[in-house]
Amino acid sequence: MAMGRVSLEKKFHVLAIDDSIIDRKLIERLLKISSYQVTIMDSGVKALEFLGLLDDDNGSIESTFTSTTQNHQEKVDLIITDYSMPGITGFDLLKKIKESKSLKNIPVVIMSSENVQSRINSCLESGAEEFLLKPVQQSDVNKLRPHLLRGMPESNSFGY
Amino acid sequence: MEVVGQLQKQYVDFITSLFREAYLDDQYVQLQKLQDDSNPEFVVEVVSIFFEDSEKLLNDLASSLLVSISLFWVFILCLRPSLLLMVVLFFLLFLFQLYSQQQVVDFKKVDGYVHQFKGSSSSVGAQRVKNACVTLRNFCEEKNLDGCSRYLNLVKQEFYLVKNKLETLLRVSITLW
């Protein structure tokens, strides 16, 4: 990971969502090895709550509500979610994030154990940056970095 | 010292055979790579969670394939019919169950559990368990109750086999290193 830079002031914050306890343990370890700050959720509903998107029936409520909550909670730099989850699926989550004014620019990555081309296509078409096949490995997590670096504002450059 | 060397060799032979016989696949190696001095118990932790989670899933699977039968009998008994009527009803119900098993078992629910088990076994590298789950899912899709019941036994068998081998493996590796 060394890129000839001095220590970062702030780590990238990745939000990971998976209903499987084993997969949560795995993804958490993989993300921490890559030196990301990690928040883990076990359901799409909890993730929406965390992101401040639960009351989005009325668009105007969401835009004022999320902007205030985003200031109070930590900014999320990337969201990685399992596809098949009970309740709100990863796909539903992806769509809700991309429909949100405040969160649509956050890169979203989908993980799935099923290698179904139509599923992959619909996720990518709906705005997912990557579709990772489970079990997710270090090489897959390495693919997240370019998406995180792209999201960095010019004024915050760490001297690359 | 020589004893330790012999034990180490036995460990290597054992784990090699587990890969060769497809009890474990490359994902287990990936798990080992995630373990280091900062996280020295990682493999044991993941495998322990897998054992616990799997026992629960197997119980859920077994009961999801059985629930249909008992409910009918309870219903009949609650009606408190005469003995003759009860015999007739039991007989009719038995025939009904024979022909309508497919509608009564919630195969979608069963499939959900199998999907979970397939995922978790795949995530720890338990290849034979994962493959057995794939076949079990096919029976679910066909709504084949008999096939599901039979194959569930195989999945169970494979799980307990790999559990036994992993417990041995981890016990030995803890004493050696």
XYZ file of C-alpha atoms in Angstrom:
337
model
C 0.000 0.000 0.000
C 3.000 2.343 0.359
C 2.849 5.058 -2.246
C 5.676 7.236 -0.965
C 3.368 9.459 1.012
C 3.362 10.596 4.612
C 0.591 9.179 6.835
C -2.935 10.208 5.859
C -4.839 12.418 8.224
C -8.049 10.638 7.465
C -8.884 7.144 6.278
C -11.506 6.442 3.646
C -14.761 5.411 5.294
C -16.413 2.341 3.810
C -19.928 1.235 4.728
C -20.395 -2.526 4.261
C -23.735 -4.310 4.361
C -24.306 -8.077 4.449
C -26.888 -10.251 6.181
C -24.428 -13.160 6.525
C -22.448 -13.059 9.748
C -19.498 -14.875 8.171
C -19.360 -12.609 5.143
C -19.512 -9.575 7.430
C -16.498 -10.847 9.328
C -14.628 -11.453 6.072
C -15.375 -8.129 4.424
C -14.574 -6.252 7.606
C -11.154 -7.912 7.816
C -10.443 -7.342 4.118
C -11.373 -3.655 4.368
C -9.368 -3.109 7.546
C -6.294 -4.726 5.983
C -6.641 -2.111 3.231
C -6.574 0.543 5.982
C -10.134 1.726 5.525
C -12.339 2.850 8.348
C -15.200 0.370 8.344
C -18.834 0.523 9.416
C -20.720 -2.775 9.141
C -24.486 -3.179 8.916
C -26.468 -6.398 8.782
C -29.437 -5.072 6.816
C -30.401 -2.605 4.111
C -32.864 -0.899 6.446
C -30.158 -0.157 9.009
C -27.910 1.126 6.250
C -30.629 3.499 5.005
C -31.144 4.666 8.564
C -27.421 5.286 8.953
C -27.337 7.210 5.688
C -30.367 9.242 6.698
C -32.489 7.961 3.821
C -35.347 6.281 5.666
C -37.780 9.189 5.500
C -37.466 9.674 1.784
C -41.148 9.459 0.848
C -41.125 13.221 0.703
C -38.093 14.386 -1.267
C -37.835 17.716 0.487
C -37.712 16.077 3.908
C -34.778 13.985 2.733
C -32.738 16.844 1.377
C -32.916 18.903 4.543
C -32.761 15.921 6.889
C -29.786 14.244 5.259
C -27.741 17.388 4.926
C -28.004 17.956 8.664
C -27.387 14.309 9.579
C -24.458 14.082 7.180
C -22.849 16.926 9.059
C -23.284 15.127 12.347
C -22.274 11.665 11.248
C -19.185 10.719 9.374
C -19.074 10.991 5.630
C -19.188 7.703 3.753
C -16.754 7.373 0.862
C -17.916 4.039 -0.551
C -20.760 1.608 0.015
C -20.283 -2.111 -0.536
C -23.361 -4.290 -0.222
C -24.498 -7.872 -0.665
C -27.117 -8.328 -3.385
C -29.432 -10.935 -1.842
C -30.680 -9.743 1.506
C -34.084 -10.140 3.138
C -36.209 -6.989 3.194
C -34.348 -4.343 1.228
C -32.006 -6.014 -1.259
C -28.631 -4.617 -2.278
C -30.193 -3.646 -5.575
C -32.966 -1.657 -3.828
C -30.295 0.008 -1.730
C -28.288 0.909 -4.828
C -31.316 2.522 -6.448
C -32.262 4.481 -3.353
C -28.732 5.835 -3.038
C -28.558 6.850 -6.686
C -31.961 8.542 -6.427
C -30.822 10.573 -3.440
C -29.629 14.111 -4.121
C -27.065 14.056 -1.350
C -25.729 10.530 -1.723
C -25.844 9.725 -5.439
C -22.163 10.449 -5.934
C -21.033 7.882 -3.394
C -19.614 4.875 -5.287
C -21.610 1.699 -4.689
C -20.246 -1.813 -5.132
C -22.385 -4.967 -5.214
C -21.300 -8.405 -3.963
C -23.095 -11.585 -4.976
C -22.589 -15.338 -4.882
C -24.634 -15.724 -8.088
C -22.871 -15.174 -11.384
C -25.958 -14.149 -13.344
C -25.246 -11.893 -16.321
C -28.638 -10.160 -16.249
C -28.121 -9.346 -12.574
C -24.643 -7.978 -13.258
C -25.961 -5.861 -16.127
C -28.852 -4.391 -14.182
C -26.588 -3.474 -11.267
C -24.034 -1.777 -13.488
C -26.776 -0.012 -15.449
C -28.283 1.254 -12.204
C -24.981 2.872 -11.287
C -22.945 0.262 -9.421
C -19.211 0.732 -9.939
C -18.289 -2.924 -9.564
C -19.997 -6.276 -9.240
C -17.882 -8.625 -7.130
C -18.393 -12.375 -7.022
C -18.349 -14.012 -3.622
C -16.332 -15.163 -1.862
C -14.725 -11.737 -2.027
C -10.930 -11.737 -1.929
C -8.126 -9.229 -1.453
C -7.802 -8.755 -5.219
C -11.473 -7.702 -5.350
C -11.064 -5.218 -2.516
C -8.079 -3.709 -4.350
C -10.531 -2.720 -7.106
C -12.239 -0.305 -4.720
C -9.326 2.081 -4.425
C -9.629 3.832 -7.820
C -13.287 4.611 -7.085
C -12.367 6.052 -3.705
C -9.524 8.139 -5.116
C -11.779 9.511 -7.849
C -14.130 10.885 -5.209
C -11.445 13.021 -3.601
C -11.971 16.759 -4.102
C -9.069 18.691 -5.718
C -8.467 20.875 -2.698
C -7.976 17.882 -0.466
C -5.204 16.298 -2.448
C -2.747 14.375 -0.333
C 0.122 15.268 -2.582
C -0.089 12.543 -5.208
C 12.435 -31.280 18.629
C 12.162 -34.251 16.332
C 8.684 -34.914 17.651
C 7.670 -31.375 16.700
C 9.135 -31.895 13.233
C 7.124 -35.074 12.821
C 3.937 -33.394 14.003
C 4.520 -30.544 11.584
C 4.931 -33.015 8.764
C 1.731 -34.793 9.789
C -0.061 -31.462 9.832
C 1.164 -30.628 6.330
C 0.208 -34.080 5.050
C -3.214 -33.801 6.646
C -4.034 -30.386 5.283
C -2.713 -31.391 1.848
C -5.064 -34.375 1.827
C -7.992 -32.135 2.778
C -7.344 -30.021 -0.312
C -6.778 -33.040 -2.495
C -10.051 -34.650 -1.397
C -11.882 -31.343 -1.918
C -12.968 -30.962 1.698
C -11.344 -27.554 1.491
C -10.654 -25.279 -1.445
C -8.653 -22.134 -2.163
C -10.971 -19.957 -0.073
C -9.549 -21.609 3.063
C -6.090 -20.498 1.940
C -7.492 -16.972 1.541
C -8.724 -17.139 5.142
C -5.267 -18.117 6.325
C -3.801 -15.152 4.448
C -6.094 -12.825 6.396
C -4.561 -14.010 9.654
C -1.461 -12.286 10.952
C 0.133 -11.127 14.181
C -2.417 -8.339 14.549
C -5.219 -10.867 14.107
C -3.781 -14.246 15.166
C -7.119 -15.952 15.873
C -8.868 -14.998 12.670
C -9.238 -18.461 11.123
C -10.437 -20.023 14.378
C -12.959 -17.219 14.844
C -14.398 -17.511 11.341
C -14.546 -21.301 11.470
C -16.232 -21.220 14.896
C -18.871 -18.827 13.613
C -19.358 -21.142 10.630
C -19.936 -24.162 12.900
C -22.462 -22.333 15.068
C -24.281 -20.734 12.153
C -24.437 -24.039 10.270
C -25.960 -25.999 13.162
C -28.739 -23.442 13.293
C -29.262 -23.538 9.527
C -29.417 -27.327 9.504
C -32.072 -27.252 12.228
C -34.064 -24.643 10.325
C -33.796 -26.727 7.167
C -34.956 -29.910 8.870
C -37.954 -28.239 10.468
C -38.940 -26.379 7.284
C -39.269 -29.738 5.541
C -41.382 -31.235 8.303
C -43.786 -28.575 9.512
C -46.579 -29.499 7.091
C -47.297 -32.913 8.572
C -47.866 -32.072 12.237
C -50.217 -29.126 11.675
C -52.787 -31.256 9.880
C -52.933 -33.864 12.607
C -53.293 -31.197 15.302
C -56.157 -29.644 13.382
C -57.967 -32.960 13.067
C -57.534 -33.789 16.737
C -58.975 -30.438 17.705
C -62.186 -31.203 15.872
C -62.788 -34.060 18.337
C -64.604 -36.286 15.870
C -65.990 -39.761 16.603
C -63.500 -42.612 16.264
C -64.886 -43.730 12.906
C -64.881 -40.213 11.555
C -61.365 -39.734 12.838
C -60.146 -42.845 11.031
C -61.798 -41.707 7.796
C -60.390 -38.200 8.155
C -56.894 -39.477 8.894
C -57.052 -41.673 5.821
C -58.275 -38.854 3.591
C -55.663 -36.519 5.012
C -52.953 -39.066 4.411
C -53.977 -39.295 0.752
C -54.229 -35.531 0.528
C -50.723 -35.114 1.882
C -49.331 -37.653 -0.532
C -50.602 -35.690 -3.493
C -50.231 -32.161 -2.219
C -46.871 -32.225 -0.461
C -45.511 -29.831 -2.964
C -48.039 -27.136 -2.121
C -47.641 -27.549 1.605
C -43.867 -27.304 1.991
C -42.598 -23.776 1.512
C -39.830 -24.555 -0.962
C -38.959 -20.918 -1.270
C -38.141 -20.840 2.420
C -36.137 -24.060 2.158
C -34.260 -22.630 -0.816
C -33.497 -19.505 1.190
C -31.850 -21.551 3.930
C -29.885 -23.623 1.413
C -28.738 -20.448 -0.324
C -27.451 -19.148 3.020
C -25.663 -22.400 3.772
C -24.147 -22.494 0.308
C -22.873 -18.959 0.842
C -21.343 -19.542 4.236
C -19.690 -22.837 3.293
C -18.297 -21.182 0.172
C -16.925 -18.315 2.263
C -14.899 -20.622 4.507
C -13.757 -22.924 1.706
C -15.855 -25.975 2.639
C -16.089 -27.135 -0.958
C -17.928 -30.447 -0.555
C -20.583 -28.855 1.625
C -21.029 -26.076 -0.927
C -21.387 -28.555 -3.804
C -23.931 -30.597 -1.859
C -25.916 -27.396 -1.269
C -25.918 -26.665 -5.011
C -27.494 -30.078 -5.711
C -29.972 -29.623 -2.853
C -31.045 -26.334 -4.390
C -31.865 -28.130 -7.637
C -34.245 -30.426 -5.732
C -35.833 -27.344 -4.173
C -36.359 -25.785 -7.571
C -38.053 -28.977 -8.751
C -40.141 -28.947 -5.560
C -38.986 -32.513 -5.021
C -39.659 -33.151 -1.327
C -38.202 -36.636 -1.334
C -35.032 -35.487 -3.084
C -34.701 -32.564 -0.667
C -35.023 -34.765 2.408
C -32.534 -37.290 1.124
C -30.042 -34.667 0.005
C -30.334 -32.730 3.224
C -28.936 -35.804 4.936
C -25.973 -35.712 2.605
C -25.389 -32.022 3.233
C -25.493 -32.735 6.963
C -23.027 -35.576 6.554
C -20.594 -33.445 4.576
C -20.851 -30.674 7.140
C -20.043 -32.927 10.090
C -17.171 -34.490 8.149
C -15.516 -31.156 7.390
C -16.271 -29.920 10.910
C -14.433 -32.876 12.350
C -11.451 -32.377 10.064
C -11.251 -28.632 10.680
C -11.423 -29.126 14.438
C -8.500 -31.538 14.224
C -6.574 -29.218 11.930
C -7.025 -26.172 14.118
C -6.275 -28.063 17.315
C -2.988 -29.307 15.894
C -1.993 -25.924 14.447
C -2.608 -24.227 17.801
C -0.315 -26.662 19.609
C 2.377 -26.450 16.958
C 2.548 -22.711 16.338
